[in-house]
Amino acid sequence: MPDLMSATDEIRALCDQPGRELREALIRYSKGNARAPYSIQADSMLYGDLVRHYLQWCAGLLAKMQEAAAARPAWKDAVAQLLERTAAYFKETARWPSVSHLDHPLRLLLPACYATRAAQRVNSLFEPALVAVDFTEPNEFVTELLGQPIFEQISHDKNADFKTMAKITEDPPHEAEPLHYRSFLHAAQRARLAEARAAKPKPPEVAPPPPSPAAPTVPSVDRDKVFALSWSLDLSDTRITLEETNDFDNGYGGSSSYFSRQSFLVLFRGHRYRLQEITFSSATCRMTGDGETCRESEGEWKIQVRGGAATLVLTGDTDTTYRIEKVTRGVLKLNGRDRTWTKL
C-alpha cells in the first residue's frame, strides 16, 4: 500500500503553518475573480480559516480511510488505489482546472477537492460504508469557492479514474460499525458561515451629479422698450384721422354758412410724419372765391413708453404729444378720444 503521506505531505505541511498566506491568497482571489462569492469578502477571516480547515479535513479523511481498511482486508486494494491515484493527482498539476486568480497555496483546494470526491466514491462501494462521514458540507463549501463548473470538472476526472472500480462484497459480511469521521463544521462555524452567505454587498456609493451648468446670462428684457418697438411697427405707414368737423349755420335774413375742418396725421416708416389740416368756409368762399385752405407740417415721430403707458411724440414743425391706446382694429384712442386709424 502506498504511504499515505505521499498523498498528504503537501497538505499537512501547509496546514501546520499559519493560515495568513491562505487568507491573503483568498482575498486576492475574491477580488480578482468575478465569480467568487461576496461572502468571502463579508467574512474573509472565517473563510481563510475554513480553507485551512478543509485541507486538514481532507488529509484526515484519507488517514481515517486507511485506518478503517486495515481492519477490513477486502478494502485494502480499493484504498490503496485511492491513495495512489490521489497522490498522482497532487503531482499532475496539468490536470488541475484553470481558475482565474487562484494562486498557490490556495490552488491546493483543487487536488483536495479531488481527494474528497475520490474518497466519497470509494467509500460508497461498500455496505456498510468504510467510514461513516457526511460529505454534504465540505462539498458545498468547496463548490461555493471554486464554482459549480470547476467542481463538476474535478468530479469528471475522478469518475474517469475510478470508473472500473466495482462494488466490493465482503465474505463474511463485516458486522462491526464503520469508523466515524468528524463533521466538517461545528455549530459556531455553521452559524457564522450562514451569516456570511446571507450578507449582501453594499450598493456602490454614487457620487452626486455635478451641478447643472449655470444657464447663460440673458440680459433682462426691458418691457417698455419691447412695447415701444411694437407700437412703432404697428404705426409705421399709417394715417390717423385727428379731426373731422362739419358745421352748418342758418343766419338771419335767409343767409347761411358752412364750415368744415379735417386733420390727418401720416406716420411714415423711418419715423417721419406729415400733419395735414384742411379747412373750408363758405363765408370765405363768397368773399375770396376760394374757401378752402390747407396747412402741412413735417417732422419726426417716436414712441415713448413708461410703465406700460405709451406716448406718441411729434417733433419738428409741430411739437405735440399724444397718449395712445389701442381700442379695436382700425381705432386708436388718442388723449382719451377714439380716432380712426388705417394703413396707407
C-alpha positions in Angstrom: 0.0 0.0 0.0 1.4 3.4 -0.9 2.5 5.6 2.0 -0.4 7.8 3.0 2.0 10.8 3.5 2.8 10.7 -0.2 -0.7 11.9 -0.9 -1.0 14.3 2.1 2.5 15.6 2.8 2.0 18.9 1.0 -1.4 19.5 2.6 -0.2 18.6 6.1 2.9 20.8 5.7 0.8 23.7 4.6 -1.8 23.2 7.4 0.9 23.2 10.0 1.8 26.8 9.1 -0.1 29.9 10.0 -3.0 30.5 7.7 -2.0 34.1 6.7 -0.8 33.1 3.2 -4.0 31.2 2.6 -6.1 34.1 3.7 -4.2 36.6 1.7 -4.5 34.5 -1.5 -8.2 34.0 -0.8 -8.7 37.8 -0.6 -6.9 38.3 -3.9 -9.0 35.6 -5.4 -12.3 37.0 -4.2 -11.4 40.5 -5.5 -10.0 39.3 -8.9 -12.5 36.7 -9.8 -16.0 38.0 -10.6 -17.5 34.5 -9.9 -16.1 34.4 -6.4 -18.9 34.7 -3.8 -19.3 38.0 -2.0 -19.5 36.0 1.3 -15.7 35.7 1.2 -15.3 39.5 1.5 -18.1 39.6 4.0 -16.1 37.4 6.4 -12.6 36.8 5.0 -11.2 35.7 8.4 -13.8 32.9 8.6 -13.3 31.8 5.0 -9.5 31.8 5.4 -9.8 29.6 8.5 -12.3 27.3 6.7 -10.0 26.8 3.7 -7.2 25.7 6.0 -9.7 23.5 7.9 -10.9 22.0 4.6 -7.4 20.9 3.7 -6.9 19.5 7.2 -10.2 17.7 7.0 -9.3 16.2 3.6 -6.0 14.9 4.9 -7.7 13.5 8.0 -10.3 11.7 5.9 -7.6 9.8 3.9 -5.9 8.8 7.1 -9.2 7.6 8.6 -10.0 5.5 5.5 -6.5 3.9 5.7 -7.2 3.1 9.3 -10.5 1.6 8.6 -9.1 -0.5 5.7 -6.5 -2.1 8.0 -9.4 -3.8 9.8 -11.3 -4.9 6.7 -9.0 -6.8 4.3 -11.4 -6.6 1.4 -10.9 -2.9 1.3 -7.2 -2.7 1.3 -6.7 -2.8 -2.5 -9.5 -0.2 -3.1 -8.0 2.2 -0.5 -4.5 1.6 -2.0 -5.8 2.7 -5.4 -7.5 5.7 -3.8 -4.2 6.8 -2.2 -2.2 6.1 -5.3 -4.4 8.0 -7.7 -4.8 10.8 -5.2 -1.1 11.2 -4.9 -0.8 11.2 -8.7 -3.4 13.9 -9.0 -1.5 16.1 -6.5 1.6 15.8 -8.6 0.0 16.1 -12.1 -0.8 19.8 -11.9 -1.5 19.9 -15.6 -4.8 18.1 -14.9 -5.9 20.7 -12.5 -8.7 23.0 -13.9 -7.6 26.6 -14.6 -9.2 29.1 -12.3 -8.6 32.8 -12.6 -6.6 34.3 -9.7 -6.5 31.0 -7.8 -2.8 31.2 -6.8 -0.6 29.0 -4.6 -1.2 28.0 -1.8 -5.0 28.4 -2.5 -4.7 26.1 -5.5 -4.3 23.2 -3.2 -8.1 23.3 -3.0 -8.2 21.6 -6.4 -6.4 18.3 -5.5 -8.0 18.4 -2.1 -11.4 18.5 -3.8 -10.4 15.6 -6.0 -9.2 13.6 -2.9 -12.5 14.2 -1.1 -14.6 13.3 -4.1 -12.5 10.2 -4.8 -12.8 9.1 -1.1 -16.6 9.6 -1.3 -16.7 7.4 -4.4 -14.6 4.6 -2.9 -16.5 4.8 0.4 -19.8 4.3 -1.5 -18.6 0.9 -2.9 -19.2 -0.9 0.4 -22.2 -1.8 2.5 -21.8 -0.7 5.2 -19.5 2.1 4.3 -15.9 2.0 5.3 -16.2 5.3 7.2 -19.3 7.0 8.5 -19.0 10.6 7.2 -21.2 13.3 5.9 -19.8 14.9 2.7 -22.6 17.5 2.2 -21.0 20.4 4.0 -17.4 20.0 2.6 -18.8 19.6 -0.9 -21.0 22.7 -0.6 -18.1 24.7 0.8 -15.6 23.9 -2.0 -18.3 24.3 -4.7 -19.0 27.8 -3.3 -15.4 28.7 -3.6 -14.5 27.2 -6.9 -17.8 27.3 -8.7 -20.1 24.5 -9.9 -18.3 24.1 -13.3 -14.9 23.5 -11.7 -16.4 21.2 -9.1 -18.0 19.1 -11.9 -14.8 19.1 -13.9 -12.9 17.6 -11.0 -15.7 15.1 -10.4 -15.4 14.1 -14.1 -11.7 13.4 -13.6 -12.5 11.4 -10.5 -15.1 9.4 -12.4 -12.7 8.6 -15.2 -10.0 7.4 -12.8 -12.4 5.2 -10.8 -14.9 4.0 -13.4 -13.6 0.4 -13.4 -13.8 0.1 -9.6 -16.8 -2.0 -8.8 -18.7 -2.7 -5.5 -16.8 -5.0 -3.2 -18.5 -7.8 -1.4 -17.1 -8.8 2.0 -17.2 -12.5 2.8 -18.1 -13.0 5.6 -20.0 -9.7 5.9 -18.4 -7.1 8.1 -20.6 -6.7 11.2 -18.7 -4.1 13.2 -19.9 -0.4 13.0 -17.9 1.7 10.5 -15.4 4.2 11.9 -16.8 7.6 12.4 -15.2 10.8 11.0 -15.9 14.2 12.4 -18.3 16.6 10.7 -16.8 19.3 8.5 -18.3 22.2 10.6 -19.1 22.7 14.2 -22.2 24.6 15.3 -20.4 28.0 15.7 -18.8 27.8 12.3 -22.1 26.8 10.7 -23.9 29.8 12.2 -21.2 32.2 11.2 -21.0 30.8 7.7 -24.8 31.2 7.2 -24.4 34.9 8.2 -21.6 35.5 5.7 -23.6 33.8 2.9 -26.6 36.0 3.7 -24.6 39.2 3.6 -25.3 41.5 0.6 -22.8 43.8 -1.0 -23.2 47.4 -0.2 -24.5 49.4 -3.2 -21.7 51.4 -4.7 -21.6 54.9 -3.5 -22.8 57.1 -6.3 -21.2 60.4 -6.5 -23.7 63.3 -6.5 -24.2 64.5 -10.0 -22.2 67.6 -10.9 -24.2 70.8 -10.5 -26.0 71.8 -13.6 -24.2 74.4 -15.6 -25.5 77.8 -14.9 -27.9 79.0 -17.5 -26.3 81.5 -19.8 -26.9 85.0 -18.6 -29.6 86.6 -20.7 -29.8 90.3 -20.4 -33.1 91.3 -18.8 -35.6 92.4 -21.3 -36.8 96.0 -20.9 -40.5 95.5 -21.3 -41.0 99.2 -22.0 -38.5 99.1 -24.9 -40.3 96.0 -26.3 -43.6 97.7 -26.0 -42.3 100.8 -27.8 -40.9 98.8 -30.6 -44.2 97.0 -31.1 -46.1 100.3 -31.3 -43.5 101.7 -33.8 -44.0 98.7 -36.1 -47.8 99.0 -35.8 -47.9 102.7 -36.5 -45.4 102.8 -39.4 -47.1 103.7 -42.8 -50.5 104.6 -41.2 -52.8 107.5 -41.3 -54.7 108.7 -38.2 -57.7 111.0 -38.5 -57.2 113.5 -35.8 -60.3 115.7 -36.5 -63.4 115.8 -38.8 -65.7 118.7 -38.1 -68.7 119.9 -40.1 -70.7 123.0 -39.0 -73.8 124.4 -40.8 -75.4 127.7 -39.6 -78.7 129.2 -40.8 -78.2 133.0 -40.3 -80.7 135.9 -40.3 -82.4 137.1 -43.4 -82.1 133.7 -45.1 -78.3 133.7 -45.2 -76.5 130.6 -44.2 -72.8 129.4 -43.7 -71.0 126.1 -43.8 -67.6 125.3 -42.1 -65.6 122.1 -42.1 -62.2 121.0 -40.7 -60.2 117.8 -41.4 -56.9 117.0 -39.7 -54.8 113.9 -40.7 -51.5 112.6 -39.2 -49.5 110.4 -41.5 -46.7 108.4 -39.9 -44.2 107.1 -42.3 -41.7 104.2 -41.9 -38.4 105.7 -40.8 -40.2 107.8 -38.2 -41.0 110.8 -40.4 -44.5 112.4 -40.1 -46.7 114.8 -42.0 -49.6 116.6 -40.3 -52.3 117.9 -42.8 -55.1 120.3 -41.9 -57.8 121.2 -44.4 -60.5 123.7 -43.7 -63.4 125.1 -45.8 -65.5 128.1 -45.1 -68.5 129.2 -47.3 -68.2 132.8 -46.0 -64.6 133.0 -47.1 -65.6 131.5 -50.4 -68.1 134.2 -51.0 -65.5 136.8 -50.3 -62.5 135.5 -52.0 -63.8 132.9 -54.4 -61.9 130.1 -52.7 -63.0 128.9 -49.3 -60.5 126.0 -48.8 -57.2 126.3 -47.0 -54.6 123.6 -46.4 -51.7 123.6 -44.0 -49.0 121.0 -43.6 -46.2 120.4 -41.1 -43.5 117.8 -41.0 -41.0 116.3 -38.6 -40.1 113.1 -36.8 -42.2 110.9 -34.6 -41.3 108.3 -31.9 -43.0 106.2 -29.3 -42.1 106.6 -25.6 -43.2 104.0 -23.1 -43.0 104.4 -19.3 -44.6 101.8 -17.0 -46.6 100.4 -19.9 -48.1 103.7 -20.9 -47.4 104.7 -24.5 -47.0 108.3 -25.8 -46.7 109.4 -29.4 -44.2 112.3 -29.6 -44.0 114.6 -32.6 -41.0 116.9 -33.0 -40.4 119.3 -35.9 -42.7 122.0 -37.2 -45.2 120.9 -34.6 -44.1 119.7 -31.2 -47.0 117.6 -29.8 -47.6 114.5 -27.7 -50.5 112.1 -27.6 -51.2 109.5 -25.1 -52.2 106.5 -27.2 -54.1 103.3 -26.6 -55.4 100.5 -28.8 -59.2 100.1 -28.8 -60.2 97.8 -31.7 -58.9 97.1 -35.1 -58.8 100.4 -37.0 -59.5 102.6 -33.9 -57.0 104.3 -31.6 -57.5 106.3 -28.5 -55.5 109.5 -28.5 -55.6 111.5 -25.3 -58.7 109.5 -24.4 -60.6 110.1 -27.6 -61.3 107.5 -30.3 -59.6 108.2 -33.6 -59.7 106.3 -37.0 -56.5 104.5 -37.9 -55.8 103.0 -41.3 -52.8 101.6 -43.2 -51.6 103.6 -46.2 
